[in-house]
Amino acid sequence: MQHTLAATQHTLAAPAAPVRVFILDDHEVVRRGVRDLLEAEPDITVTGEAATAREALARVPAARPQVAVLDVRLGEGASDGSDHGGVEVCRELRARMPELACLMLTSFDDDEALFDAIMAGAAGYVLKQIGGSDLVAAVRTVATGRSMLDPRTAARVMARLREPQPVPEPSGAPELERLSPRELEILDLIGEGLTNRQIAQRLFLAEKTIKNRVSSILSKLGVGRRIQAAMLAERLR
């Protein structure tokens, strides 16, 4: 009995496994700073890092992190001219790894990027001006499955989510008449939340072709962002 009780106490006292984190930022100094900050914590370990979206999409599955800290604006730019690079990475990683918590890190207090990040499935969004201890706390928060928003932006994004941007009405909208059958098909897949790569695979087309078609769709619909096209596609369905 005493042996069993001692073993139980030992099990309860055993420390939890460290939170595994992956870092994506196109600035080496930022990556190194974030890595040093996180690895100074006994309950956090950095399992990998990347400087580009392509590197991140290739390395994250193998690194198997619980949290991905993603730079919203990557130097390589948006993949189709309408999305922020880090947001597109978040969307695709979440499609592959639904259990992954994405924490978006940015230098810009940008409502549009914040809204897009949340729609892409991000668990949190913080500014790079955040204090080191607050960033560590944010990583721990999203690792537990909770959401984390910078207090200065939380109120604005909640108001934006309650009042989504208006989109053209589907019935009789002249913009829709400008779309080809293939573009309508792509618009419907955008509405399902698919990335350009996933749409390309679904339609057996090159990803570059899809990027060009998405840019054309946005132009014909008279909208500037992919999320607006997705909202229109949802209304159409």
JSON list of C-alpha atoms in Angstrom, two decimals:
[
{"chain": "A", "resi": 1, "resn": "MET", "atom": "CA", "xyz": [0.00, 0.00, 0.00]},
{"chain": "A", "resi": 2, "resn": "GLN", "atom": "CA", "xyz": [2.80, 2.40, 0.98]},
{"chain": "A", "resi": 3, "resn": "HIS", "atom": "CA", "xyz": [4.67, 1.58, -2.22]},
{"chain": "A", "resi": 4, "resn": "THR", "atom": "CA", "xyz": [1.57, 2.23, -4.31]},
{"chain": "A", "resi": 5, "resn": "LEU", "atom": "CA", "xyz": [0.92, 5.55, -2.54]},
{"chain": "A", "resi": 6, "resn": "ALA", "atom": "CA", "xyz": [4.52, 6.65, -3.02]},
{"chain": "A", "resi": 7, "resn": "ALA", "atom": "CA", "xyz": [4.38, 5.78, -6.72]},
{"chain": "A", "resi": 8, "resn": "THR", "atom": "CA", "xyz": [1.14, 7.74, -7.09]},
{"chain": "A", "resi": 9, "resn": "GLN", "atom": "CA", "xyz": [2.65, 10.78, -5.39]},
{"chain": "A", "resi": 10, "resn": "HIS", "atom": "CA", "xyz": [5.69, 10.57, -7.63]},
{"chain": "A", "resi": 11, "resn": "THR", "atom": "CA", "xyz": [3.45, 10.44, -10.72]},
{"chain": "A", "resi": 12, "resn": "LEU", "atom": "CA", "xyz": [1.46, 13.47, -9.60]},
{"chain": "A", "resi": 13, "resn": "ALA", "atom": "CA", "xyz": [4.63, 15.43, -8.90]},
{"chain": "A", "resi": 14, "resn": "ALA", "atom": "CA", "xyz": [6.19, 14.69, -12.29]},
{"chain": "A", "resi": 15, "resn": "PRO", "atom": "CA", "xyz": [6.57, 17.87, -14.35]},
{"chain": "A", "resi": 16, "resn": "ALA", "atom": "CA", "xyz": [4.50, 18.27, -17.51]},
{"chain": "A", "resi": 17, "resn": "ALA", "atom": "CA", "xyz": [6.25, 18.01, -20.86]},
{"chain": "A", "resi": 18, "resn": "PRO", "atom": "CA", "xyz": [7.52, 21.38, -22.17]},
{"chain": "A", "resi": 19, "resn": "VAL", "atom": "CA", "xyz": [5.35, 23.31, -24.61]},
{"chain": "A", "resi": 20, "resn": "ARG", "atom": "CA", "xyz": [6.79, 22.81, -28.11]},
{"chain": "A", "resi": 21, "resn": "VAL", "atom": "CA", "xyz": [7.03, 26.01, -30.18]},
{"chain": "A", "resi": 22, "resn": "PHE", "atom": "CA", "xyz": [7.91, 26.79, -33.82]},
{"chain": "A", "resi": 23, "resn": "ILE", "atom": "CA", "xyz": [8.93, 30.32, -34.90]},
{"chain": "A", "resi": 24, "resn": "LEU", "atom": "CA", "xyz": [8.38, 31.93, -38.32]},
{"chain": "A", "resi": 25, "resn": "ASP", "atom": "CA", "xyz": [9.88, 35.38, -38.92]},
{"chain": "A", "resi": 26, "resn": "ASP", "atom": "CA", "xyz": [11.85, 36.71, -41.86]},
{"chain": "A", "resi": 27, "resn": "HIS", "atom": "CA", "xyz": [14.20, 38.69, -39.58]},
{"chain": "A", "resi": 28, "resn": "GLU", "atom": "CA", "xyz": [16.96, 36.58, -38.06]},
{"chain": "A", "resi": 29, "resn": "VAL", "atom": "CA", "xyz": [17.44, 38.96, -35.13]},
{"chain": "A", "resi": 30, "resn": "VAL", "atom": "CA", "xyz": [13.75, 38.68, -34.22]},
{"chain": "A", "resi": 31, "resn": "ARG", "atom": "CA", "xyz": [13.77, 34.89, -34.52]},
{"chain": "A", "resi": 32, "resn": "ARG", "atom": "CA", "xyz": [16.86, 34.62, -32.34]},
{"chain": "A", "resi": 33, "resn": "GLY", "atom": "CA", "xyz": [15.43, 37.01, -29.76]},
{"chain": "A", "resi": 34, "resn": "VAL", "atom": "CA", "xyz": [12.12, 35.16, -29.53]},
{"chain": "A", "resi": 35, "resn": "ARG", "atom": "CA", "xyz": [13.90, 31.81, -29.39]},
{"chain": "A", "resi": 36, "resn": "ASP", "atom": "CA", "xyz": [16.26, 32.91, -26.59]},
{"chain": "A", "resi": 37, "resn": "LEU", "atom": "CA", "xyz": [13.34, 34.38, -24.67]},
{"chain": "A", "resi": 38, "resn": "LEU", "atom": "CA", "xyz": [11.22, 31.25, -24.89]},
{"chain": "A", "resi": 39, "resn": "GLU", "atom": "CA", "xyz": [14.00, 28.74, -24.28]},
{"chain": "A", "resi": 40, "resn": "ALA", "atom": "CA", "xyz": [14.93, 30.56, -21.08]},
{"chain": "A", "resi": 41, "resn": "GLU", "atom": "CA", "xyz": [11.67, 29.19, -19.69]},
{"chain": "A", "resi": 42, "resn": "PRO", "atom": "CA", "xyz": [11.88, 25.65, -18.24]},
{"chain": "A", "resi": 43, "resn": "ASP", "atom": "CA", "xyz": [8.43, 24.71, -19.52]},
{"chain": "A", "resi": 44, "resn": "ILE", "atom": "CA", "xyz": [8.94, 25.82, -23.16]},
{"chain": "A", "resi": 45, "resn": "THR", "atom": "CA", "xyz": [11.16, 24.39, -25.91]},
{"chain": "A", "resi": 46, "resn": "VAL", "atom": "CA", "xyz": [11.64, 25.66, -29.48]},
{"chain": "A", "resi": 47, "resn": "THR", "atom": "CA", "xyz": [11.49, 22.72, -31.89]},
{"chain": "A", "resi": 48, "resn": "GLY", "atom": "CA", "xyz": [12.22, 24.66, -35.08]},
{"chain": "A", "resi": 49, "resn": "GLU", "atom": "CA", "xyz": [12.21, 27.95, -36.95]},
{"chain": "A", "resi": 50, "resn": "ALA", "atom": "CA", "xyz": [11.87, 29.31, -40.49]},
{"chain": "A", "resi": 51, "resn": "ALA", "atom": "CA", "xyz": [12.43, 32.55, -42.38]},
{"chain": "A", "resi": 52, "resn": "THR", "atom": "CA", "xyz": [9.89, 32.01, -45.17]},
{"chain": "A", "resi": 53, "resn": "ALA", "atom": "CA", "xyz": [6.39, 30.61, -45.58]},
{"chain": "A", "resi": 54, "resn": "ARG", "atom": "CA", "xyz": [7.68, 27.78, -47.75]},
{"chain": "A", "resi": 55, "resn": "GLU", "atom": "CA", "xyz": [10.21, 26.73, -45.10]},
{"chain": "A", "resi": 56, "resn": "ALA", "atom": "CA", "xyz": [7.57, 26.84, -42.39]},
{"chain": "A", "resi": 57, "resn": "LEU", "atom": "CA", "xyz": [5.08, 24.73, -44.32]},
{"chain": "A", "resi": 58, "resn": "ALA", "atom": "CA", "xyz": [7.80, 22.15, -44.95]},
{"chain": "A", "resi": 59, "resn": "ARG", "atom": "CA", "xyz": [9.27, 22.07, -41.43]},
{"chain": "A", "resi": 60, "resn": "VAL", "atom": "CA", "xyz": [6.33, 22.49, -39.06]},
{"chain": "A", "resi": 61, "resn": "PRO", "atom": "CA", "xyz": [4.75, 19.02, -39.57]},
{"chain": "A", "resi": 62, "resn": "ALA", "atom": "CA", "xyz": [8.08, 17.32, -38.80]},
{"chain": "A", "resi": 63, "resn": "ALA", "atom": "CA", "xyz": [8.75, 19.57, -35.78]},
{"chain": "A", "resi": 64, "resn": "ARG", "atom": "CA", "xyz": [5.29, 18.77, -34.35]},
{"chain": "A", "resi": 65, "resn": "PRO", "atom": "CA", "xyz": [4.91, 21.94, -32.28]},
{"chain": "A", "resi": 66, "resn": "GLN", "atom": "CA", "xyz": [1.93, 22.75, -30.10]},
{"chain": "A", "resi": 67, "resn": "VAL", "atom": "CA", "xyz": [2.27, 26.47, -30.82]},
{"chain": "A", "resi": 68, "resn": "ALA", "atom": "CA", "xyz": [3.47, 28.26, -33.97]},
{"chain": "A", "resi": 69, "resn": "VAL", "atom": "CA", "xyz": [4.55, 31.89, -33.50]},
{"chain": "A", "resi": 70, "resn": "LEU", "atom": "CA", "xyz": [4.02, 33.41, -36.96]},
{"chain": "A", "resi": 71, "resn": "ASP", "atom": "CA", "xyz": [5.07, 36.81, -38.29]},
{"chain": "A", "resi": 72, "resn": "VAL", "atom": "CA", "xyz": [2.01, 38.34, -39.96]},
{"chain": "A", "resi": 73, "resn": "ARG", "atom": "CA", "xyz": [3.91, 40.25, -42.65]},
{"chain": "A", "resi": 74, "resn": "LEU", "atom": "CA", "xyz": [6.68, 38.28, -44.28]},
{"chain": "A", "resi": 75, "resn": "GLY", "atom": "CA", "xyz": [9.21, 39.93, -46.58]},
{"chain": "A", "resi": 76, "resn": "GLU", "atom": "CA", "xyz": [8.28, 37.57, -49.42]},
{"chain": "A", "resi": 77, "resn": "GLY", "atom": "CA", "xyz": [4.82, 39.16, -49.46]},
{"chain": "A", "resi": 78, "resn": "ALA", "atom": "CA", "xyz": [1.40, 37.73, -49.82]},
{"chain": "A", "resi": 79, "resn": "SER", "atom": "CA", "xyz": [0.86, 34.61, -51.85]},
{"chain": "A", "resi": 80, "resn": "ASP", "atom": "CA", "xyz": [-1.85, 36.04, -54.07]},
{"chain": "A", "resi": 81, "resn": "GLY", "atom": "CA", "xyz": [-1.73, 39.77, -53.47]},
{"chain": "A", "resi": 82, "resn": "SER", "atom": "CA", "xyz": [-4.67, 39.69, -51.06]},
{"chain": "A", "resi": 83, "resn": "ASP", "atom": "CA", "xyz": [-3.48, 37.81, -47.99]},
{"chain": "A", "resi": 84, "resn": "HIS", "atom": "CA", "xyz": [-0.70, 38.51, -45.54]},
{"chain": "A", "resi": 85, "resn": "GLY", "atom": "CA", "xyz": [2.03, 35.85, -45.76]},
{"chain": "A", "resi": 86, "resn": "GLY", "atom": "CA", "xyz": [1.79, 34.72, -42.14]},
{"chain": "A", "resi": 87, "resn": "VAL", "atom": "CA", "xyz": [-1.99, 34.55, -42.28]},
{"chain": "A", "resi": 88, "resn": "GLU", "atom": "CA", "xyz": [-1.85, 32.26, -45.32]},
{"chain": "A", "resi": 89, "resn": "VAL", "atom": "CA", "xyz": [0.63, 30.04, -43.46]},
{"chain": "A", "resi": 90, "resn": "CYS", "atom": "CA", "xyz": [-1.72, 29.95, -40.45]},
{"chain": "A", "resi": 91, "resn": "ARG", "atom": "CA", "xyz": [-4.65, 28.96, -42.67]},
{"chain": "A", "resi": 92, "resn": "GLU", "atom": "CA", "xyz": [-2.75, 26.14, -44.36]},
{"chain": "A", "resi": 93, "resn": "LEU", "atom": "CA", "xyz": [-1.13, 24.82, -41.18]},
{"chain": "A", "resi": 94, "resn": "ARG", "atom": "CA", "xyz": [-4.48, 24.76, -39.42]},
{"chain": "A", "resi": 95, "resn": "ALA", "atom": "CA", "xyz": [-5.94, 22.82, -42.34]},
{"chain": "A", "resi": 96, "resn": "ARG", "atom": "CA", "xyz": [-3.20, 20.21, -41.97]},
{"chain": "A", "resi": 97, "resn": "MET", "atom": "CA", "xyz": [-2.89, 20.29, -38.16]},
{"chain": "A", "resi": 98, "resn": "PRO", "atom": "CA", "xyz": [-6.17, 21.39, -36.54]},
{"chain": "A", "resi": 99, "resn": "GLU", "atom": "CA", "xyz": [-4.68, 20.93, -33.07]},
{"chain": "A", "resi": 100, "resn": "LEU", "atom": "CA", "xyz": [-1.93, 23.50, -33.72]},
{"chain": "A", "resi": 101, "resn": "ALA", "atom": "CA", "xyz": [-2.33, 26.88, -31.98]},
{"chain": "A", "resi": 102, "resn": "CYS", "atom": "CA", "xyz": [-1.09, 29.78, -34.11]},
{"chain": "A", "resi": 103, "resn": "LEU", "atom": "CA", "xyz": [0.04, 32.95, -32.32]},
{"chain": "A", "resi": 104, "resn": "MET", "atom": "CA", "xyz": [0.37, 35.85, -34.77]},
{"chain": "A", "resi": 105, "resn": "LEU", "atom": "CA", "xyz": [3.17, 38.35, -34.10]},
{"chain": "A", "resi": 106, "resn": "THR", "atom": "CA", "xyz": [3.28, 41.70, -35.87]},
{"chain": "A", "resi": 107, "resn": "SER", "atom": "CA", "xyz": [4.81, 45.17, -35.73]},
{"chain": "A", "resi": 108, "resn": "PHE", "atom": "CA", "xyz": [1.64, 46.76, -37.10]},
{"chain": "A", "resi": 109, "resn": "ASP", "atom": "CA", "xyz": [-1.61, 47.52, -35.29]},
{"chain": "A", "resi": 110, "resn": "ASP", "atom": "CA", "xyz": [-3.66, 46.49, -38.32]},
{"chain": "A", "resi": 111, "resn": "ASP", "atom": "CA", "xyz": [-7.37, 45.71, -37.94]},
{"chain": "A", "resi": 112, "resn": "GLU", "atom": "CA", "xyz": [-7.58, 44.11, -41.40]},
{"chain": "A", "resi": 113, "resn": "ALA", "atom": "CA", "xyz": [-4.71, 41.70, -40.70]},
{"chain": "A", "resi": 114, "resn": "LEU", "atom": "CA", "xyz": [-6.12, 40.94, -37.25]},
{"chain": "A", "resi": 115, "resn": "PHE", "atom": "CA", "xyz": [-9.54, 40.10, -38.68]},
{"chain": "A", "resi": 116, "resn": "ASP", "atom": "CA", "xyz": [-8.02, 37.93, -41.42]},
{"chain": "A", "resi": 117, "resn": "ALA", "atom": "CA", "xyz": [-5.84, 36.11, -38.88]},
{"chain": "A", "resi": 118, "resn": "ILE", "atom": "CA", "xyz": [-8.82, 35.22, -36.71]},
{"chain": "A", "resi": 119, "resn": "MET", "atom": "CA", "xyz": [-10.78, 34.04, -39.74]},
{"chain": "A", "resi": 120, "resn": "ALA", "atom": "CA", "xyz": [-7.78, 31.86, -40.66]},
{"chain": "A", "resi": 121, "resn": "GLY", "atom": "CA", "xyz": [-7.99, 30.14, -37.28]},
{"chain": "A", "resi": 122, "resn": "ALA", "atom": "CA", "xyz": [-5.33, 32.00, -35.27]},
{"chain": "A", "resi": 123, "resn": "ALA", "atom": "CA", "xyz": [-5.54, 31.48, -31.52]},
{"chain": "A", "resi": 124, "resn": "GLY", "atom": "CA", "xyz": [-3.88, 34.76, -30.66]},
{"chain": "A", "resi": 125, "resn": "TYR", "atom": "CA", "xyz": [-2.52, 38.02, -32.05]},
{"chain": "A", "resi": 126, "resn": "VAL", "atom": "CA", "xyz": [0.06, 40.19, -30.27]},
{"chain": "A", "resi": 127, "resn": "LEU", "atom": "CA", "xyz": [2.22, 43.16, -31.22]},
{"chain": "A", "resi": 128, "resn": "LYS", "atom": "CA", "xyz": [6.01, 42.86, -31.30]},
{"chain": "A", "resi": 129, "resn": "GLN", "atom": "CA", "xyz": [6.12, 45.73, -28.84]},
{"chain": "A", "resi": 130, "resn": "ILE", "atom": "CA", "xyz": [4.75, 43.34, -26.22]},
{"chain": "A", "resi": 131, "resn": "GLY", "atom": "CA", "xyz": [6.94, 42.70, -23.19]},
{"chain": "A", "resi": 132, "resn": "GLY", "atom": "CA", "xyz": [8.93, 39.51, -23.00]},
{"chain": "A", "resi": 133, "resn": "SER", "atom": "CA", "xyz": [7.01, 38.12, -20.03]},
{"chain": "A", "resi": 134, "resn": "ASP", "atom": "CA", "xyz": [3.71, 38.90, -21.78]},
{"chain": "A", "resi": 135, "resn": "LEU", "atom": "CA", "xyz": [4.82, 37.02, -24.91]},
{"chain": "A", "resi": 136, "resn": "VAL", "atom": "CA", "xyz": [5.75, 34.00, -22.81]},
{"chain": "A", "resi": 137, "resn": "ALA", "atom": "CA", "xyz": [2.34, 34.20, -21.12]},
{"chain": "A", "resi": 138, "resn": "ALA", "atom": "CA", "xyz": [0.63, 34.40, -24.53]},
{"chain": "A", "resi": 139, "resn": "VAL", "atom": "CA", "xyz": [2.41, 31.24, -25.70]},
{"chain": "A", "resi": 140, "resn": "ARG", "atom": "CA", "xyz": [1.35, 29.41, -22.55]},
{"chain": "A", "resi": 141, "resn": "THR", "atom": "CA", "xyz": [-2.23, 30.67, -22.95]},
{"chain": "A", "resi": 142, "resn": "VAL", "atom": "CA", "xyz": [-2.74, 29.47, -26.53]},
{"chain": "A", "resi": 143, "resn": "ALA", "atom": "CA", "xyz": [-0.96, 26.18, -25.73]},
{"chain": "A", "resi": 144, "resn": "THR", "atom": "CA", "xyz": [-3.80, 25.38, -23.32]},
{"chain": "A", "resi": 145, "resn": "GLY", "atom": "CA", "xyz": [-6.40, 25.89, -26.03]},
{"chain": "A", "resi": 146, "resn": "ARG", "atom": "CA", "xyz": [-7.48, 29.37, -24.96]},
{"chain": "A", "resi": 147, "resn": "SER", "atom": "CA", "xyz": [-7.48, 32.44, -27.20]},
{"chain": "A", "resi": 148, "resn": "MET", "atom": "CA", "xyz": [-5.14, 35.39, -26.71]},
{"chain": "A", "resi": 149, "resn": "LEU", "atom": "CA", "xyz": [-5.62, 38.91, -28.07]},
{"chain": "A", "resi": 150, "resn": "ASP", "atom": "CA", "xyz": [-3.63, 42.02, -27.28]},
{"chain": "A", "resi": 151, "resn": "PRO", "atom": "CA", "xyz": [-5.93, 44.10, -25.00]},
{"chain": "A", "resi": 152, "resn": "ARG", "atom": "CA", "xyz": [-5.52, 47.15, -27.24]},
{"chain": "A", "resi": 153, "resn": "THR", "atom": "CA", "xyz": [-7.04, 45.34, -30.21]},
{"chain": "A", "resi": 154, "resn": "ALA", "atom": "CA", "xyz": [-9.53, 42.92, -28.64]},
{"chain": "A", "resi": 155, "resn": "ALA", "atom": "CA", "xyz": [-12.38, 45.43, -28.44]},
{"chain": "A", "resi": 156, "resn": "ARG", "atom": "CA", "xyz": [-11.97, 46.54, -32.07]},
{"chain": "A", "resi": 157, "resn": "VAL", "atom": "CA", "xyz": [-11.87, 43.04, -33.52]},
{"chain": "A", "resi": 158, "resn": "MET", "atom": "CA", "xyz": [-14.93, 41.98, -31.55]},
{"chain": "A", "resi": 159, "resn": "ALA", "atom": "CA", "xyz": [-16.82, 44.95, -32.97]},
{"chain": "A", "resi": 160, "resn": "ARG", "atom": "CA", "xyz": [-15.61, 44.01, -36.46]},
{"chain": "A", "resi": 161, "resn": "LEU", "atom": "CA", "xyz": [-16.74, 40.40, -36.03]},
{"chain": "A", "resi": 162, "resn": "ARG", "atom": "CA", "xyz": [-20.18, 41.57, -34.95]},
{"chain": "A", "resi": 163, "resn": "GLU", "atom": "CA", "xyz": [-20.44, 43.85, -37.96]},
{"chain": "A", "resi": 164, "resn": "PRO", "atom": "CA", "xyz": [-18.76, 42.10, -40.94]},
{"chain": "A", "resi": 165, "resn": "GLN", "atom": "CA", "xyz": [-17.87, 44.10, -44.01]},
{"chain": "A", "resi": 166, "resn": "PRO", "atom": "CA", "xyz": [-20.72, 44.39, -46.52]},
{"chain": "A", "resi": 167, "resn": "VAL", "atom": "CA", "xyz": [-20.39, 42.30, -49.65]},
{"chain": "A", "resi": 168, "resn": "PRO", "atom": "CA", "xyz": [-22.33, 42.48, -52.92]},
{"chain": "A", "resi": 169, "resn": "GLU", "atom": "CA", "xyz": [-25.76, 40.87, -52.89]},
{"chain": "A", "resi": 170, "resn": "PRO", "atom": "CA", "xyz": [-25.68, 37.56, -54.81]},
{"chain": "A", "resi": 171, "resn": "SER", "atom": "CA", "xyz": [-29.00, 37.97, -56.59]},
{"chain": "A", "resi": 172, "resn": "GLY", "atom": "CA", "xyz": [-28.57, 39.99, -59.73]},
{"chain": "A", "resi": 173, "resn": "ALA", "atom": "CA", "xyz": [-25.08, 41.18, -58.74]},
{"chain": "A", "resi": 174, "resn": "PRO", "atom": "CA", "xyz": [-23.45, 42.27, -62.01]},
{"chain": "A", "resi": 175, "resn": "GLU", "atom": "CA", "xyz": [-20.01, 41.37, -60.65]},
{"chain": "A", "resi": 176, "resn": "LEU", "atom": "CA", "xyz": [-20.94, 37.67, -60.54]},
{"chain": "A", "resi": 177, "resn": "GLU", "atom": "CA", "xyz": [-21.91, 37.70, -64.19]},
{"chain": "A", "resi": 178, "resn": "ARG", "atom": "CA", "xyz": [-18.32, 38.58, -65.03]},
{"chain": "A", "resi": 179, "resn": "LEU", "atom": "CA", "xyz": [-17.00, 35.34, -63.52]},
{"chain": "A", "resi": 180, "resn": "SER", "atom": "CA", "xyz": [-16.40, 32.31, -65.70]},
{"chain": "A", "resi": 181, "resn": "PRO", "atom": "CA", "xyz": [-17.73, 28.89, -64.59]},
{"chain": "A", "resi": 182, "resn": "ARG", "atom": "CA", "xyz": [-14.22, 27.96, -63.43]},
{"chain": "A", "resi": 183, "resn": "GLU", "atom": "CA", "xyz": [-13.92, 31.20, -61.42]},
{"chain": "A", "resi": 184, "resn": "LEU", "atom": "CA", "xyz": [-17.29, 30.54, -59.80]},
{"chain": "A", "resi": 185, "resn": "GLU", "atom": "CA", "xyz": [-16.02, 27.09, -58.85]},
{"chain": "A", "resi": 186, "resn": "ILE", "atom": "CA", "xyz": [-12.88, 28.59, -57.33]},
{"chain": "A", "resi": 187, "resn": "LEU", "atom": "CA", "xyz": [-14.96, 31.19, -55.48]},
{"chain": "A", "resi": 188, "resn": "ASP", "atom": "CA", "xyz": [-17.02, 28.42, -53.93]},
{"chain": "A", "resi": 189, "resn": "LEU", "atom": "CA", "xyz": [-13.84, 26.65, -52.75]},
{"chain": "A", "resi": 190, "resn": "ILE", "atom": "CA", "xyz": [-12.54, 29.92, -51.28]},
{"chain": "A", "resi": 191, "resn": "GLY", "atom": "CA", "xyz": [-15.79, 30.04, -49.34]},
{"chain": "A", "resi": 192, "resn": "GLU", "atom": "CA", "xyz": [-15.01, 26.60, -47.92]},
{"chain": "A", "resi": 193, "resn": "GLY", "atom": "CA", "xyz": [-11.78, 28.04, -46.49]},
{"chain": "A", "resi": 194, "resn": "LEU", "atom": "CA", "xyz": [-9.41, 26.20, -48.83]},
{"chain": "A", "resi": 195, "resn": "THR", "atom": "CA", "xyz": [-5.94, 27.60, -49.50]},
{"chain": "A", "resi": 196, "resn": "ASN", "atom": "CA", "xyz": [-4.63, 28.18, -53.01]},
{"chain": "A", "resi": 197, "resn": "ARG", "atom": "CA", "xyz": [-2.63, 24.96, -52.79]},
{"chain": "A", "resi": 198, "resn": "GLN", "atom": "CA", "xyz": [-5.66, 22.96, -51.70]},
{"chain": "A", "resi": 199, "resn": "ILE", "atom": "CA", "xyz": [-7.79, 24.45, -54.49]},
{"chain": "A", "resi": 200, "resn": "ALA", "atom": "CA", "xyz": [-5.08, 23.59, -57.00]},
{"chain": "A", "resi": 201, "resn": "GLN", "atom": "CA", "xyz": [-5.01, 20.00, -55.79]},
{"chain": "A", "resi": 202, "resn": "ARG", "atom": "CA", "xyz": [-8.80, 19.76, -55.86]},
{"chain": "A", "resi": 203, "resn": "LEU", "atom": "CA", "xyz": [-9.03, 21.08, -59.43]},
{"chain": "A", "resi": 204, "resn": "PHE", "atom": "CA", "xyz": [-5.81, 19.46, -60.72]},
{"chain": "A", "resi": 205, "resn": "LEU", "atom": "CA", "xyz": [-4.34, 22.84, -61.68]},
{"chain": "A", "resi": 206, "resn": "ALA", "atom": "CA", "xyz": [-1.03, 24.56, -60.97]},
{"chain": "A", "resi": 207, "resn": "GLU", "atom": "CA", "xyz": [-0.95, 26.64, -57.78]},
{"chain": "A", "resi": 208, "resn": "LYS", "atom": "CA", "xyz": [0.28, 29.64, -59.78]},
{"chain": "A", "resi": 209, "resn": "THR", "atom": "CA", "xyz": [-2.79, 29.33, -62.00]},
{"chain": "A", "resi": 210, "resn": "ILE", "atom": "CA", "xyz": [-5.04, 29.44, -58.93]},
{"chain": "A", "resi": 211, "resn": "LYS", "atom": "CA", "xyz": [-3.21, 32.52, -57.61]},
{"chain": "A", "resi": 212, "resn": "ASN", "atom": "CA", "xyz": [-3.82, 34.31, -60.89]},
{"chain": "A", "resi": 213, "resn": "ARG", "atom": "CA", "xyz": [-7.47, 33.24, -60.95]},
{"chain": "A", "resi": 214, "resn": "VAL", "atom": "CA", "xyz": [-7.99, 34.44, -57.36]},
{"chain": "A", "resi": 215, "resn": "SER", "atom": "CA", "xyz": [-6.54, 37.85, -58.23]},
{"chain": "A", "resi": 216, "resn": "SER", "atom": "CA", "xyz": [-8.89, 38.02, -61.23]},
{"chain": "A", "resi": 217, "resn": "ILE", "atom": "CA", "xyz": [-11.88, 37.04, -59.09]},
{"chain": "A", "resi": 218, "resn": "LEU", "atom": "CA", "xyz": [-11.15, 39.75, -56.53]},
{"chain": "A", "resi": 219, "resn": "SER", "atom": "CA", "xyz": [-10.83, 42.32, -59.28]},
{"chain": "A", "resi": 220, "resn": "LYS", "atom": "CA", "xyz": [-14.07, 41.28, -60.98]},
{"chain": "A", "resi": 221, "resn": "LEU", "atom": "CA", "xyz": [-15.99, 41.25, -57.72]},
{"chain": "A", "resi": 222, "resn": "GLY", "atom": "CA", "xyz": [-14.69, 44.69, -56.81]},
{"chain": "A", "resi": 223, "resn": "VAL", "atom": "CA", "xyz": [-13.34, 43.55, -53.44]},
{"chain": "A", "resi": 224, "resn": "GLY", "atom": "CA", "xyz": [-9.84, 44.00, -52.12]},
{"chain": "A", "resi": 225, "resn": "ARG", "atom": "CA", "xyz": [-9.47, 41.04, -49.79]},
{"chain": "A", "resi": 226, "resn": "ARG", "atom": "CA", "xyz": [-9.91, 37.30, -49.99]},
{"chain": "A", "resi": 227, "resn": "ILE", "atom": "CA", "xyz": [-12.11, 37.26, -46.87]},
{"chain": "A", "resi": 228, "resn": "GLN", "atom": "CA", "xyz": [-14.68, 39.46, -48.62]},
{"chain": "A", "resi": 229, "resn": "ALA", "atom": "CA", "xyz": [-14.83, 37.01, -51.53]},
{"chain": "A", "resi": 230, "resn": "ALA", "atom": "CA", "xyz": [-15.22, 34.14, -49.03]},
{"chain": "A", "resi": 231, "resn": "MET", "atom": "CA", "xyz": [-18.13, 35.90, -47.34]},
{"chain": "A", "resi": 232, "resn": "LEU", "atom": "CA", "xyz": [-19.80, 36.37, -50.72]},
{"chain": "A", "resi": 233, "resn": "ALA", "atom": "CA", "xyz": [-19.29, 32.69, -51.57]},
{"chain": "A", "resi": 234, "resn": "GLU", "atom": "CA", "xyz": [-20.85, 31.70, -48.23]},
{"chain": "A", "resi": 235, "resn": "ARG", "atom": "CA", "xyz": [-23.90, 33.88, -48.96]},
{"chain": "A", "resi": 236, "resn": "LEU", "atom": "CA", "xyz": [-24.20, 32.30, -52.40]},
{"chain": "A", "resi": 237, "resn": "ARG", "atom": "CA", "xyz": [-24.32, 28.81, -50.87]}
]
